[in-house]
Tab-separated table of C-alpha atoms in Angstrom:
chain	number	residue	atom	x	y	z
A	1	UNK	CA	-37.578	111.342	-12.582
A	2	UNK	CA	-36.189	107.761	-11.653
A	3	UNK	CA	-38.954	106.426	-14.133
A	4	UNK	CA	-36.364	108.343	-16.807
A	5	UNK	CA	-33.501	105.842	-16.060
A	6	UNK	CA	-33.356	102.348	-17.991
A	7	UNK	CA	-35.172	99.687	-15.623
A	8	UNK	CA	-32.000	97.227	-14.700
A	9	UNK	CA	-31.013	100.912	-13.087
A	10	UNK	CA	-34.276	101.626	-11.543
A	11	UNK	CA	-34.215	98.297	-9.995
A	12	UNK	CA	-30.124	98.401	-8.924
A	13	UNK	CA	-30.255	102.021	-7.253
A	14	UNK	CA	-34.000	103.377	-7.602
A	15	UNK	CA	-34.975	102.702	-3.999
A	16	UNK	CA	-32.022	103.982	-2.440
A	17	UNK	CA	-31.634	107.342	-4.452
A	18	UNK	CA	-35.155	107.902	-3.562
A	19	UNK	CA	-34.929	107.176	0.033
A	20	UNK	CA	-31.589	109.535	0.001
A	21	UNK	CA	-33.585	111.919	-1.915
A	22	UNK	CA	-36.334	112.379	0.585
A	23	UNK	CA	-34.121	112.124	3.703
A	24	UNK	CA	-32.526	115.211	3.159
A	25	UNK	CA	-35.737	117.112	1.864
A	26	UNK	CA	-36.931	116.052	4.656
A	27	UNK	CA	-34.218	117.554	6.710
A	28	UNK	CA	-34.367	120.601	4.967
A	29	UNK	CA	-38.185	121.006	5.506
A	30	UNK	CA	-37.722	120.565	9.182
A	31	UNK	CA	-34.639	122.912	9.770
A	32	UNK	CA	-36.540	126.199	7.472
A	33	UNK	CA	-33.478	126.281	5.061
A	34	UNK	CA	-35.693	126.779	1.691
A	35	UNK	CA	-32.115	127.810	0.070
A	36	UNK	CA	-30.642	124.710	0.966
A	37	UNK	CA	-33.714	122.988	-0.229
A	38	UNK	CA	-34.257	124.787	-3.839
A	39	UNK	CA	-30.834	124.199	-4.015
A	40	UNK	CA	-30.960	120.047	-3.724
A	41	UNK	CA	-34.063	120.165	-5.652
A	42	UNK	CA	-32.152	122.240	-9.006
A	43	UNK	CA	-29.025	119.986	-8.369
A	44	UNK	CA	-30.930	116.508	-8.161
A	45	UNK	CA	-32.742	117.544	-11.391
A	46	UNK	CA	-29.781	118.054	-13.334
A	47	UNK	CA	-27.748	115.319	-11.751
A	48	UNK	CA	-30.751	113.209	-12.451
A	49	UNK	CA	-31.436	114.108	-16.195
A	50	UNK	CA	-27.270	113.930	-17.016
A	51	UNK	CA	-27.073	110.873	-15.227
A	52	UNK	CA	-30.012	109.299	-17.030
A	53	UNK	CA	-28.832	110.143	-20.501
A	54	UNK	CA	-25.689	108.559	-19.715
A	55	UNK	CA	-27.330	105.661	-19.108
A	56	UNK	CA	-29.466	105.123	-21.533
A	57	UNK	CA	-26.454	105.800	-23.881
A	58	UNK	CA	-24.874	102.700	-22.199
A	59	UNK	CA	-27.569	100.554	-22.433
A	60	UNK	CA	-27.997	101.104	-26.499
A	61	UNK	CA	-24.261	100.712	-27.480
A	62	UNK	CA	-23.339	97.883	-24.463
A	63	UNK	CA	-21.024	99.562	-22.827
A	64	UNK	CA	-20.173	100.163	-18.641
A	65	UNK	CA	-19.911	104.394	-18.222
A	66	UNK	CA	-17.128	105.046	-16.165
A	67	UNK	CA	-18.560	107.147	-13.242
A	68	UNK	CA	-14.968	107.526	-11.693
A	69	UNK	CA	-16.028	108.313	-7.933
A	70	UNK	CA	-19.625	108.891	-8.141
A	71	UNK	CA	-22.271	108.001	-5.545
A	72	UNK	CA	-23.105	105.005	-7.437
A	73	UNK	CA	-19.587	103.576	-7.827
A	74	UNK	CA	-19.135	103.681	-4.476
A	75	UNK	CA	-22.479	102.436	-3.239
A	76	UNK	CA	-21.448	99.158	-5.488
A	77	UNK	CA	-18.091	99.475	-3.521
A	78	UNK	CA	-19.734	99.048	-0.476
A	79	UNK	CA	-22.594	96.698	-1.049
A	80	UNK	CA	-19.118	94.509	-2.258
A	81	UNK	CA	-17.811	94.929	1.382
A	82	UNK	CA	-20.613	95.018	3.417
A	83	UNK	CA	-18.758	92.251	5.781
A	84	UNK	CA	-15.637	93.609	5.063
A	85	UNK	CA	-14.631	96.628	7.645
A	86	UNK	CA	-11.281	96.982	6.671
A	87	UNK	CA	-11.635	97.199	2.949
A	88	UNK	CA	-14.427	99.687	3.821
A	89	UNK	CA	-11.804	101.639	5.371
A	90	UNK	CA	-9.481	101.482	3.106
A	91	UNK	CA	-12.079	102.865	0.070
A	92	UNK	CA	-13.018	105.795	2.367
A	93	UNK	CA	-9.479	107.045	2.717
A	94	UNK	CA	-9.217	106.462	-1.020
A	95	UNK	CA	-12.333	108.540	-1.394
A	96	UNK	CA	-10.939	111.352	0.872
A	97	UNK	CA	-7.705	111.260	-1.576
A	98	UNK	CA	-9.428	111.627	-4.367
A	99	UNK	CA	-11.675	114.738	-3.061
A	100	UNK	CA	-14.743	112.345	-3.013
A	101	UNK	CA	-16.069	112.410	0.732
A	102	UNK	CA	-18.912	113.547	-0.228
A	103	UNK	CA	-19.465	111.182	-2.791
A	104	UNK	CA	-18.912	108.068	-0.248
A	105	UNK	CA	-21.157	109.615	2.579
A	106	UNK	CA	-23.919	109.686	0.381
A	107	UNK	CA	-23.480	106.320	-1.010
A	108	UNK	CA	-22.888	104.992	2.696
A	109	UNK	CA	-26.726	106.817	3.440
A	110	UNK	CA	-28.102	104.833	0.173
A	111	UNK	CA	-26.559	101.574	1.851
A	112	UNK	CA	-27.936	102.424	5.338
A	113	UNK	CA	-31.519	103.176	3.976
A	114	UNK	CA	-31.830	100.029	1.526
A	115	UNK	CA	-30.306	97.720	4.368
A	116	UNK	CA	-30.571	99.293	7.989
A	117	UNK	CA	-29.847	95.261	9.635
A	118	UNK	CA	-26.458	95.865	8.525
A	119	UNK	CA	-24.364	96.955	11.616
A	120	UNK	CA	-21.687	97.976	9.404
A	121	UNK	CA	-23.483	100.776	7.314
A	122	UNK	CA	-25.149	101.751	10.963
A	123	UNK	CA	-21.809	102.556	11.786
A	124	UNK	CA	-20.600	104.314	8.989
A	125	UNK	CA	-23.780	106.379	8.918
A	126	UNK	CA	-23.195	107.674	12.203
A	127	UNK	CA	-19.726	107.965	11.735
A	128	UNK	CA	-20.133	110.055	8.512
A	129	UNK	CA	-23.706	111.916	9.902
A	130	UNK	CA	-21.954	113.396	12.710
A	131	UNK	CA	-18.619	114.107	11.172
A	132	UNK	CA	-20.603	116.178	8.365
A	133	UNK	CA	-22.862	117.637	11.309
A	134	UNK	CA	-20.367	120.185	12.264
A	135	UNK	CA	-21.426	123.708	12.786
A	136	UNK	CA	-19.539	127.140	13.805
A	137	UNK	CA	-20.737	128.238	16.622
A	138	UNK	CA	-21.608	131.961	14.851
A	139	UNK	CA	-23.433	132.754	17.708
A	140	UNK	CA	-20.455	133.035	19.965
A	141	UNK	CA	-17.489	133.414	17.566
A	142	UNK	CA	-19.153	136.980	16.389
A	143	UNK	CA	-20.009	138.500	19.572
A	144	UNK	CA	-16.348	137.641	20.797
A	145	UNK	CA	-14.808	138.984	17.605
A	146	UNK	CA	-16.574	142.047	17.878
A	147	UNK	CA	-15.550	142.411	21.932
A	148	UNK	CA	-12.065	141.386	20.661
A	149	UNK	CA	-12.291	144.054	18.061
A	150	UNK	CA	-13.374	146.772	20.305
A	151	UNK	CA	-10.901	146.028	23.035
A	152	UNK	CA	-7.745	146.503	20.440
A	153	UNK	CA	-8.988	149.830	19.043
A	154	UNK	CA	-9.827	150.718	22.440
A	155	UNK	CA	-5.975	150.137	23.669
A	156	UNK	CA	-4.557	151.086	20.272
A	157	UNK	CA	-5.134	155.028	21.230
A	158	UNK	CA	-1.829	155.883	21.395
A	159	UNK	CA	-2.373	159.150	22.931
A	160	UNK	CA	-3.879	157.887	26.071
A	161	UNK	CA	-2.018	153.666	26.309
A	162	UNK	CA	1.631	154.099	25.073
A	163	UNK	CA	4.961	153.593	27.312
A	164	UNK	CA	7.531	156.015	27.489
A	165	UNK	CA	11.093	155.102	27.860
A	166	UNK	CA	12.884	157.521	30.010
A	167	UNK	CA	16.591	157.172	30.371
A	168	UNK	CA	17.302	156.458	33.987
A	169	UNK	CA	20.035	158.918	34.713
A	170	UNK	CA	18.765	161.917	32.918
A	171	UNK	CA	15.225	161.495	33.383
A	172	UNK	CA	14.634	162.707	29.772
A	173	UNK	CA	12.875	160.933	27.019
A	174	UNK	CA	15.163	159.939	24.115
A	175	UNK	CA	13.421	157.391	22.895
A	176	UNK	CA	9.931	156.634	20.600
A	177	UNK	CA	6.613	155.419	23.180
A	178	UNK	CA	5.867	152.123	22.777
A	179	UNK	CA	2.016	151.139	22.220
A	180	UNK	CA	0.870	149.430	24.664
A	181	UNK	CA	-1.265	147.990	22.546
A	182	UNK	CA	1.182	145.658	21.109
A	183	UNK	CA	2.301	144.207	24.598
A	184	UNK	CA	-1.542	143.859	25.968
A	185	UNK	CA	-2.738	142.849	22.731
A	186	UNK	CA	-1.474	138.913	22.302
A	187	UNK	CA	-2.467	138.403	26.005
A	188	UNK	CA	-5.981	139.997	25.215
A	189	UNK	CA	-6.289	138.068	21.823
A	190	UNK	CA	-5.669	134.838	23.532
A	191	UNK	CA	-8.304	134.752	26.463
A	192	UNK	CA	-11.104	136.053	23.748
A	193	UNK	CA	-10.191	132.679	21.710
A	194	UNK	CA	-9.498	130.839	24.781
A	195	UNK	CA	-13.073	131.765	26.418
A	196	UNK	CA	-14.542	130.916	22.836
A	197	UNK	CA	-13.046	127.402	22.713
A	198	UNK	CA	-14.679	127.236	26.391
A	199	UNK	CA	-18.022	128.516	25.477
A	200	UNK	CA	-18.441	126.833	22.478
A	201	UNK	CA	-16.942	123.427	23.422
A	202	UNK	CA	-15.714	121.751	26.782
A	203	UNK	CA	-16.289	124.962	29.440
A	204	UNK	CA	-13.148	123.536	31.320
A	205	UNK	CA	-13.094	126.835	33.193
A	206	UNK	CA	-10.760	126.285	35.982
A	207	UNK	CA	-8.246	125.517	33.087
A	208	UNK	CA	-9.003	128.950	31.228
A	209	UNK	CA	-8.898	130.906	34.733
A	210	UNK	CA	-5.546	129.380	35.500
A	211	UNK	CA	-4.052	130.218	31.918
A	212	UNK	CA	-5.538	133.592	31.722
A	213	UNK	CA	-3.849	133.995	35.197
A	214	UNK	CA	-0.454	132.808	33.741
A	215	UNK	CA	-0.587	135.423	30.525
A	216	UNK	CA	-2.219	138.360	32.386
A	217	UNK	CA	1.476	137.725	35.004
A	218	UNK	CA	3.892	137.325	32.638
A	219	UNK	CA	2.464	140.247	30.745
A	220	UNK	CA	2.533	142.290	33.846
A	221	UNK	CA	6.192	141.498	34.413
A	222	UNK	CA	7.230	143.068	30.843
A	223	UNK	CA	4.643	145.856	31.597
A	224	UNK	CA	6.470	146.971	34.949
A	225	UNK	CA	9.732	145.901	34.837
A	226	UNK	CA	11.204	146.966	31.506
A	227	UNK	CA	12.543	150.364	33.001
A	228	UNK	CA	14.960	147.990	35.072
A	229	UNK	CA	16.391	146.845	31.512
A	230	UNK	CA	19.078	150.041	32.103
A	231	UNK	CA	19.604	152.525	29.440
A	232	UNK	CA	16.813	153.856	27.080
A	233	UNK	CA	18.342	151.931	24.281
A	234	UNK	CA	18.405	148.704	26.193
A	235	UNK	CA	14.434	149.436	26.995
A	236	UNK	CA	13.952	150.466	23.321
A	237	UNK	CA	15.644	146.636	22.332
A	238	UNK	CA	13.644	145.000	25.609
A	239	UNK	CA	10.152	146.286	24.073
A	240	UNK	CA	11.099	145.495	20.807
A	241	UNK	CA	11.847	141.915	21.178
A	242	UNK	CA	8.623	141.094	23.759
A	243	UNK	CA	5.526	141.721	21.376
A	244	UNK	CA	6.872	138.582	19.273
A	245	UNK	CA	7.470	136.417	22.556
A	246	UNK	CA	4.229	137.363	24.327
A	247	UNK	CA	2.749	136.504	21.275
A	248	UNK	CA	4.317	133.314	21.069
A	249	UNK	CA	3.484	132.654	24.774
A	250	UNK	CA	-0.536	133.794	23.692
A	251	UNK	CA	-0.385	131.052	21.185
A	252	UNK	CA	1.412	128.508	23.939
A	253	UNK	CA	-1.448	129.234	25.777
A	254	UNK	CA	-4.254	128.234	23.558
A	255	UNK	CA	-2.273	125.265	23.324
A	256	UNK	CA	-2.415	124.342	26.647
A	257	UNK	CA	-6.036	124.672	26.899
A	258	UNK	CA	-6.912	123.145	23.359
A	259	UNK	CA	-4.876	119.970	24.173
A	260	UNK	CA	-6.219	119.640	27.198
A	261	UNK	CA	-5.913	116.014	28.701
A	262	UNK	CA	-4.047	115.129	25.422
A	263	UNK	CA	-0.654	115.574	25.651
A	264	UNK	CA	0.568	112.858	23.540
A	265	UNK	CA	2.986	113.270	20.450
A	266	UNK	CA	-0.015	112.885	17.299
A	267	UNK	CA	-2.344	115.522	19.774
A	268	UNK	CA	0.608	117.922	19.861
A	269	UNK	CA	1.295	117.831	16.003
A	270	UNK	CA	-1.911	118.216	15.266
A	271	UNK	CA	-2.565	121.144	17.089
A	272	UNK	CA	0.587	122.433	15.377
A	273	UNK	CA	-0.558	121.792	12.233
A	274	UNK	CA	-4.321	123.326	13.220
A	275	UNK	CA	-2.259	126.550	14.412
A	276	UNK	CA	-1.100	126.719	10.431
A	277	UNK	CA	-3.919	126.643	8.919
A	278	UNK	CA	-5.275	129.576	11.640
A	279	UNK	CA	-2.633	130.979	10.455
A	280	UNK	CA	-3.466	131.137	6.760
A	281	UNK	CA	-7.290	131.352	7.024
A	282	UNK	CA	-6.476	134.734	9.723
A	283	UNK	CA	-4.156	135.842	6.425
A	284	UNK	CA	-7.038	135.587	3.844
A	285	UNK	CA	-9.663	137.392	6.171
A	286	UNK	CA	-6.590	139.992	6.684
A	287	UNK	CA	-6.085	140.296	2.826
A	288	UNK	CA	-9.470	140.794	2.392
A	289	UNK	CA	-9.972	143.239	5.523
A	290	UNK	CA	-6.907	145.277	3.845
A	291	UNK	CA	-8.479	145.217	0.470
A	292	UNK	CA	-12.253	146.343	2.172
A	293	UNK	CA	-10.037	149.273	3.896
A	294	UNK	CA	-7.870	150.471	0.989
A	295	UNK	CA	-11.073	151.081	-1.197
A	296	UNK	CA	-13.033	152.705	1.367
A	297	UNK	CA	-10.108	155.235	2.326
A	298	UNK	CA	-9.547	155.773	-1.442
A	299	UNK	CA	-13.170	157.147	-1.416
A	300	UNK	CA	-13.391	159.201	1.340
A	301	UNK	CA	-9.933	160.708	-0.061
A	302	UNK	CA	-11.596	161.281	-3.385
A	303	UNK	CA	-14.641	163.079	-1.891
A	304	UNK	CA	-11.897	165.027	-0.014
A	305	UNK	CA	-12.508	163.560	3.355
A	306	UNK	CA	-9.686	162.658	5.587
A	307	UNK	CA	-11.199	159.896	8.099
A	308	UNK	CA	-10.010	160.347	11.946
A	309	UNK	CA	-7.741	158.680	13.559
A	310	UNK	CA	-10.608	156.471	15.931
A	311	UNK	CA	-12.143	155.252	11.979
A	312	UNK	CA	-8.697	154.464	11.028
A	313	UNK	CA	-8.365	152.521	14.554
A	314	UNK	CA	-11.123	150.692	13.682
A	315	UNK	CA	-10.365	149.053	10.613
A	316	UNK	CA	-6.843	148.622	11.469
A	317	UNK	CA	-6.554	147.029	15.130
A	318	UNK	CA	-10.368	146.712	15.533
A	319	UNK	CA	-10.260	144.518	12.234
A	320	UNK	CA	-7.754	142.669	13.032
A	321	UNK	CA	-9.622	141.889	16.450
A	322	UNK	CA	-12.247	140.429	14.737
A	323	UNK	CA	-9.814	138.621	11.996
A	324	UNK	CA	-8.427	136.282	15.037
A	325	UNK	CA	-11.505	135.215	16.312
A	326	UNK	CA	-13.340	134.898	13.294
A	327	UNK	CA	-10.264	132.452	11.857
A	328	UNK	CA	-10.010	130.058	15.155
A	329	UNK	CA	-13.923	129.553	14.430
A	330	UNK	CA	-13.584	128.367	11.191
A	331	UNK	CA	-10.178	126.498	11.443
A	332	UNK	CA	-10.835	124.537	14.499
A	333	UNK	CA	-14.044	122.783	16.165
A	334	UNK	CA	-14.088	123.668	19.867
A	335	UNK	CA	-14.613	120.533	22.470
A	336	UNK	CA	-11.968	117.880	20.015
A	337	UNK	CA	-8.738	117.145	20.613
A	338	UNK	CA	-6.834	118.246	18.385
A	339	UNK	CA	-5.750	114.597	16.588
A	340	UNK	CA	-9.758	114.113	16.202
A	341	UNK	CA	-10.403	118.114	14.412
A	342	UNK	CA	-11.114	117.791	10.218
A	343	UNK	CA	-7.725	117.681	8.142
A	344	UNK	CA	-9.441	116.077	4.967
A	345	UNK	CA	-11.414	119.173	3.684
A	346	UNK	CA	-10.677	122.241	2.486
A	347	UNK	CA	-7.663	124.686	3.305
A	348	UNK	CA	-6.538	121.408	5.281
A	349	UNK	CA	-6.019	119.370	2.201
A	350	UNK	CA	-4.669	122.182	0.510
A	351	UNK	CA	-2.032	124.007	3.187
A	352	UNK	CA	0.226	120.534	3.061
A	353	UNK	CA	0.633	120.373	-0.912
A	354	UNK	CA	1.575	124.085	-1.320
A	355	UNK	CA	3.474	123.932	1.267
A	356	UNK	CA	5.520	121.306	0.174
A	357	UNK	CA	6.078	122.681	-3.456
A	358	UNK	CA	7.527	126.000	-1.252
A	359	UNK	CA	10.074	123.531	0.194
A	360	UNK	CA	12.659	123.370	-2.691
A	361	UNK	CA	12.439	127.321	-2.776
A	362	UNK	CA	12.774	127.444	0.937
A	363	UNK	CA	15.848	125.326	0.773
A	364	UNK	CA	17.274	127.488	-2.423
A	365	UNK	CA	17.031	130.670	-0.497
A	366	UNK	CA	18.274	129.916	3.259
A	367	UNK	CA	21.310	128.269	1.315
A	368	UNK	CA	22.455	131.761	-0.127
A	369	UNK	CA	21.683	133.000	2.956
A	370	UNK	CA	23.868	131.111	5.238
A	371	UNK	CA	26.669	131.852	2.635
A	372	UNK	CA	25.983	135.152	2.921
A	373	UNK	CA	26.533	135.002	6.628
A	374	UNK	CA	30.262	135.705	7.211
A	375	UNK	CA	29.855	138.811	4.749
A	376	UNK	CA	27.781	140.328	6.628
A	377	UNK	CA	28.797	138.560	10.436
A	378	UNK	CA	28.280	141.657	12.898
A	379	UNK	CA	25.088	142.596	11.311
A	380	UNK	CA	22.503	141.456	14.231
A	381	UNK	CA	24.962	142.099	16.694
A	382	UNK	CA	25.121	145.562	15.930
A	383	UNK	CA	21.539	145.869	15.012
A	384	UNK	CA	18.415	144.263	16.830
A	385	UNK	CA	16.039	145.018	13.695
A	386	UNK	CA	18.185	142.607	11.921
A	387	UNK	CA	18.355	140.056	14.853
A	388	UNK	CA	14.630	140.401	15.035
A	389	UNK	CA	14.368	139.787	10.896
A	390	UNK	CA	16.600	136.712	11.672
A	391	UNK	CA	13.774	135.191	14.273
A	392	UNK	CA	10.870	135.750	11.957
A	393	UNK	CA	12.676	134.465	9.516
A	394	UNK	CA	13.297	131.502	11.371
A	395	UNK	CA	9.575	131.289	13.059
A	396	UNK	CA	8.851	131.244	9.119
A	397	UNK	CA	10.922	128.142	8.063
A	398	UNK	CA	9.980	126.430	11.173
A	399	UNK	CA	5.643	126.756	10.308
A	400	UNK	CA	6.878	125.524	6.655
A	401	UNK	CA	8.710	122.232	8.732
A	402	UNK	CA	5.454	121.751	10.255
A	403	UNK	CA	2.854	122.276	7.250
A	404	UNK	CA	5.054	119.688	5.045
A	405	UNK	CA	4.976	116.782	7.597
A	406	UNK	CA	2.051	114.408	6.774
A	407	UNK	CA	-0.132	113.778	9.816
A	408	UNK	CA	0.448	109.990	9.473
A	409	UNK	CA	3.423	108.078	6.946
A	410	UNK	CA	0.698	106.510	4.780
A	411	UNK	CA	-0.468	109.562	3.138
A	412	UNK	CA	2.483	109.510	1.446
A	413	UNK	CA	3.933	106.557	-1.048
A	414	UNK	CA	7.135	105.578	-0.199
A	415	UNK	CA	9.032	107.683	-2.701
A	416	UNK	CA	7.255	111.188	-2.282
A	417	UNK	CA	8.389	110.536	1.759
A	418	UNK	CA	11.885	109.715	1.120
A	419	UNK	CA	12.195	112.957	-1.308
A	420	UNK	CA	10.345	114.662	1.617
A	421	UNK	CA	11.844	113.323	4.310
A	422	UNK	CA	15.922	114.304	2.446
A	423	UNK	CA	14.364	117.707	1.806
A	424	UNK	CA	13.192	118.193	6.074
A	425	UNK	CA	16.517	116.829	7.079
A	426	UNK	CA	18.715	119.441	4.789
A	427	UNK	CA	16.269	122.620	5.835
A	428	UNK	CA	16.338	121.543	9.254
A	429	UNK	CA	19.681	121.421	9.249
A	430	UNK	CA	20.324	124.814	7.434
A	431	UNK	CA	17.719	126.119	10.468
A	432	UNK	CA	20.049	124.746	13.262
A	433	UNK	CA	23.132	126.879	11.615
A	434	UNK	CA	20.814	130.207	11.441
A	435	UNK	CA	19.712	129.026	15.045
A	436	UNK	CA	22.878	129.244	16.668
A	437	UNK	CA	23.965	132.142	14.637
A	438	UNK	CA	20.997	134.466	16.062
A	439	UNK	CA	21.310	132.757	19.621
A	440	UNK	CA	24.871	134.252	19.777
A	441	UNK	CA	23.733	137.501	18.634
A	442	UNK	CA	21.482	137.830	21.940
């Protein structure tokens, strides 16, 4: 096929397309994956016979075809700065910008195989090799997600796991059981993922003992103690309020054993940021789990078949199980801190930008709602749905704070970040009023 290209071409980037060309056959061969391989052999034919027509095209009416950022443009880029580290930097992170990693890392392979003396290309062929080489560890994430899964419907039976809250005096129940379900749950959750992160990366297991330790106490202390929280309506509130703090304290925990020895400021941000994007990726497999469900309860109610209460169990908590595992897998890589985990691909490059167009909404709406506040003063006083409304609401803003924030100032020009940064400082300020507001409520 090269023999199709005009010969200045052939003799420019012949060698190194073929060399790239049987590299990853090669790789293909040796790993079984005949998809992958059909695959690069019906893409290289059409990139191939486009590619050459273009060329030829060029060469009859003298002109240069603009390739924007193709694998050739930026294997001239780096031949041009094969001394030149920085400015070899600096066109990567242009490349990652633009959507064109891909694009580089195989014109950085084309430079390593037509020149392997150059340290510089060794380097960035590593660098790029084992940055690409990532691969979910399937083989633990969906046994875990399936014990995770299991586990929830198991403790989601309300008839057999649900506190009762007793008034104290009486000895009668006035009050709605709790599941228990929702109190053991976070604390289950999190040493599934936690023991995944260990399995599948580090195995720092005196860490994950001692944090599993820490969540299985506090856990116990809500579990036993909420009858000392006095009246049934006080235990009613107490319940109500602790399946959105243990979960909180579930996530703290991951935390602690994700960031490990790295406790700096970047480490802790990133993990932040790495907890959003969980976030969202756990949403999308929930979306689609509650699509799957829907449909397959509308047939069985069409056919006139009411499902029991252990199949509903198992879509519903046992799915959701298996949604939290399943999302840590593909949002984070186990075994790297979390300032060193992939922000330039995918949902990563993609959480930041629409989050950032939700910030002039966000701003719009918690501005008629703090004016709305002294309408409507004794509302979560009175009322701990409304106080509990006010903290999501506020958990909410404070993920959309995080998911603007670039991970470092330069991926920003100077203008976007001052609009940003004016936009941050007015929400967070708006935040610190609501703050207060629902801390006096308590």
């Amino acid at each position: 096929m090269l023999y199709l290209y005009p010969r200045s071409f052939r003799i420019a980037f012949g060698e190194p397309m073929a060399q790239l060309f049987r590299d990853k056959s090669r790789d293909a061969l040796h790993t079984g994956q005949w998809t992958v391989l059909i695959h690069l052999w019906s893409v290289t034919l059409l990139d191939l016979l486009k590619s050459a027509s273009t060329e030829h095209l060029a060469e009859l009416f003298h002109v240069s075809p603009d390739w924007g950022g193709t694998t050739v443009n930026y294997l001239e880029k780096i031949r041009e700065f094969a001394r030149e580290p920085e400015q070899l930097e600096l066109a990567y992170q242009a490349a990652v910008k633009a959507g064109e990693r891909s694009a580089f890392a195989e014109a950085v392979q084309m430079a390593h195989a037509e020149d392997h003396g150059n340290l510089l290309y060794s380097a960035w062929y590593y660098r790029l090799l084992h940055a690409a080489g990532r691969v979910i560890a399937w083989s633990w994430a969906v046994p875990l997600a399936i014990l995770n899964g299991l586990l929830l419907w198991w403790l989601s039976d309300e008839q057999r796991f649900a506190l009762q809250i007793v008034n104290p005096f009486s000895g009668t129940q006035e009050r709605a059981d709790m599941p228990v379900v929702l109190l053991l749950g976070p604390a289950v959750a999190a040493t599934i993922i936690i023991l995944f992160l260990a399995v599948a990366g580090d195995r720092q297991w005196r860490r994950l003992g001692g944090i599993v330790l820490g969540l299985a106490a506090v856990t116990a202390y809500v579990f036993f103690c909420y009858p000392q929280a006095g009246t049934s309506l006080y235990q009613e509130q107490y319940l109500a309020l602790m399946p959105m703090s243990l979960g909180l304290l579930a996530w703290a925990g991951i935390g602690l054993y994700a960031l490990g020895g790295h406790w700096d400021a970047g480490n802790r941000f990133a993990f932040l940021v790495k907890s959003l994007e969980f976030l969202i990726v756990g949403g999308l497999f929930g979306f689609i789990l509650l699509l799957f469900t829907g449909v397959t309860f509308g047939v069985f109610n069409a056919l006139g078949i009411e499902p029991p209460d252990e199949i509903i169990r198992l879509f519903v908590a046992g799915g959701a199980g298996m949604v939290g595992v399943l999302a840590v897998a593909m949002a984070v890589e186990p075994g790297v801190a979390p300032r060193q985990q992939p922000f330039d691909e995918g949902l990563s490059r993609l959480i930041p930008l629409l989050l950032r167009l939700l910030l002039p909404l966000a701003l719009l709406v918690l501005t008629v709602f703090v004016f709305f506040i002294p309408a409507n003063f004794w509302g979560p006083f009175e009322n701990r749905e409304v106080l509990i409304a006010f903290n999501a609401m506020l958990f909410a803003v404070i993920a959309l704070l995080v998911g603007v924030v670039p991970l470092a100032r330069g991926d920003l020009n100077e203008r976007l970040w001052t609009w940003l940064w004016r936009g941050i400082l007015a929400l967070t300020v708006l935040v610190l009023v609501v703050g207060v507001y629902a801390l006096v409520a308590i």
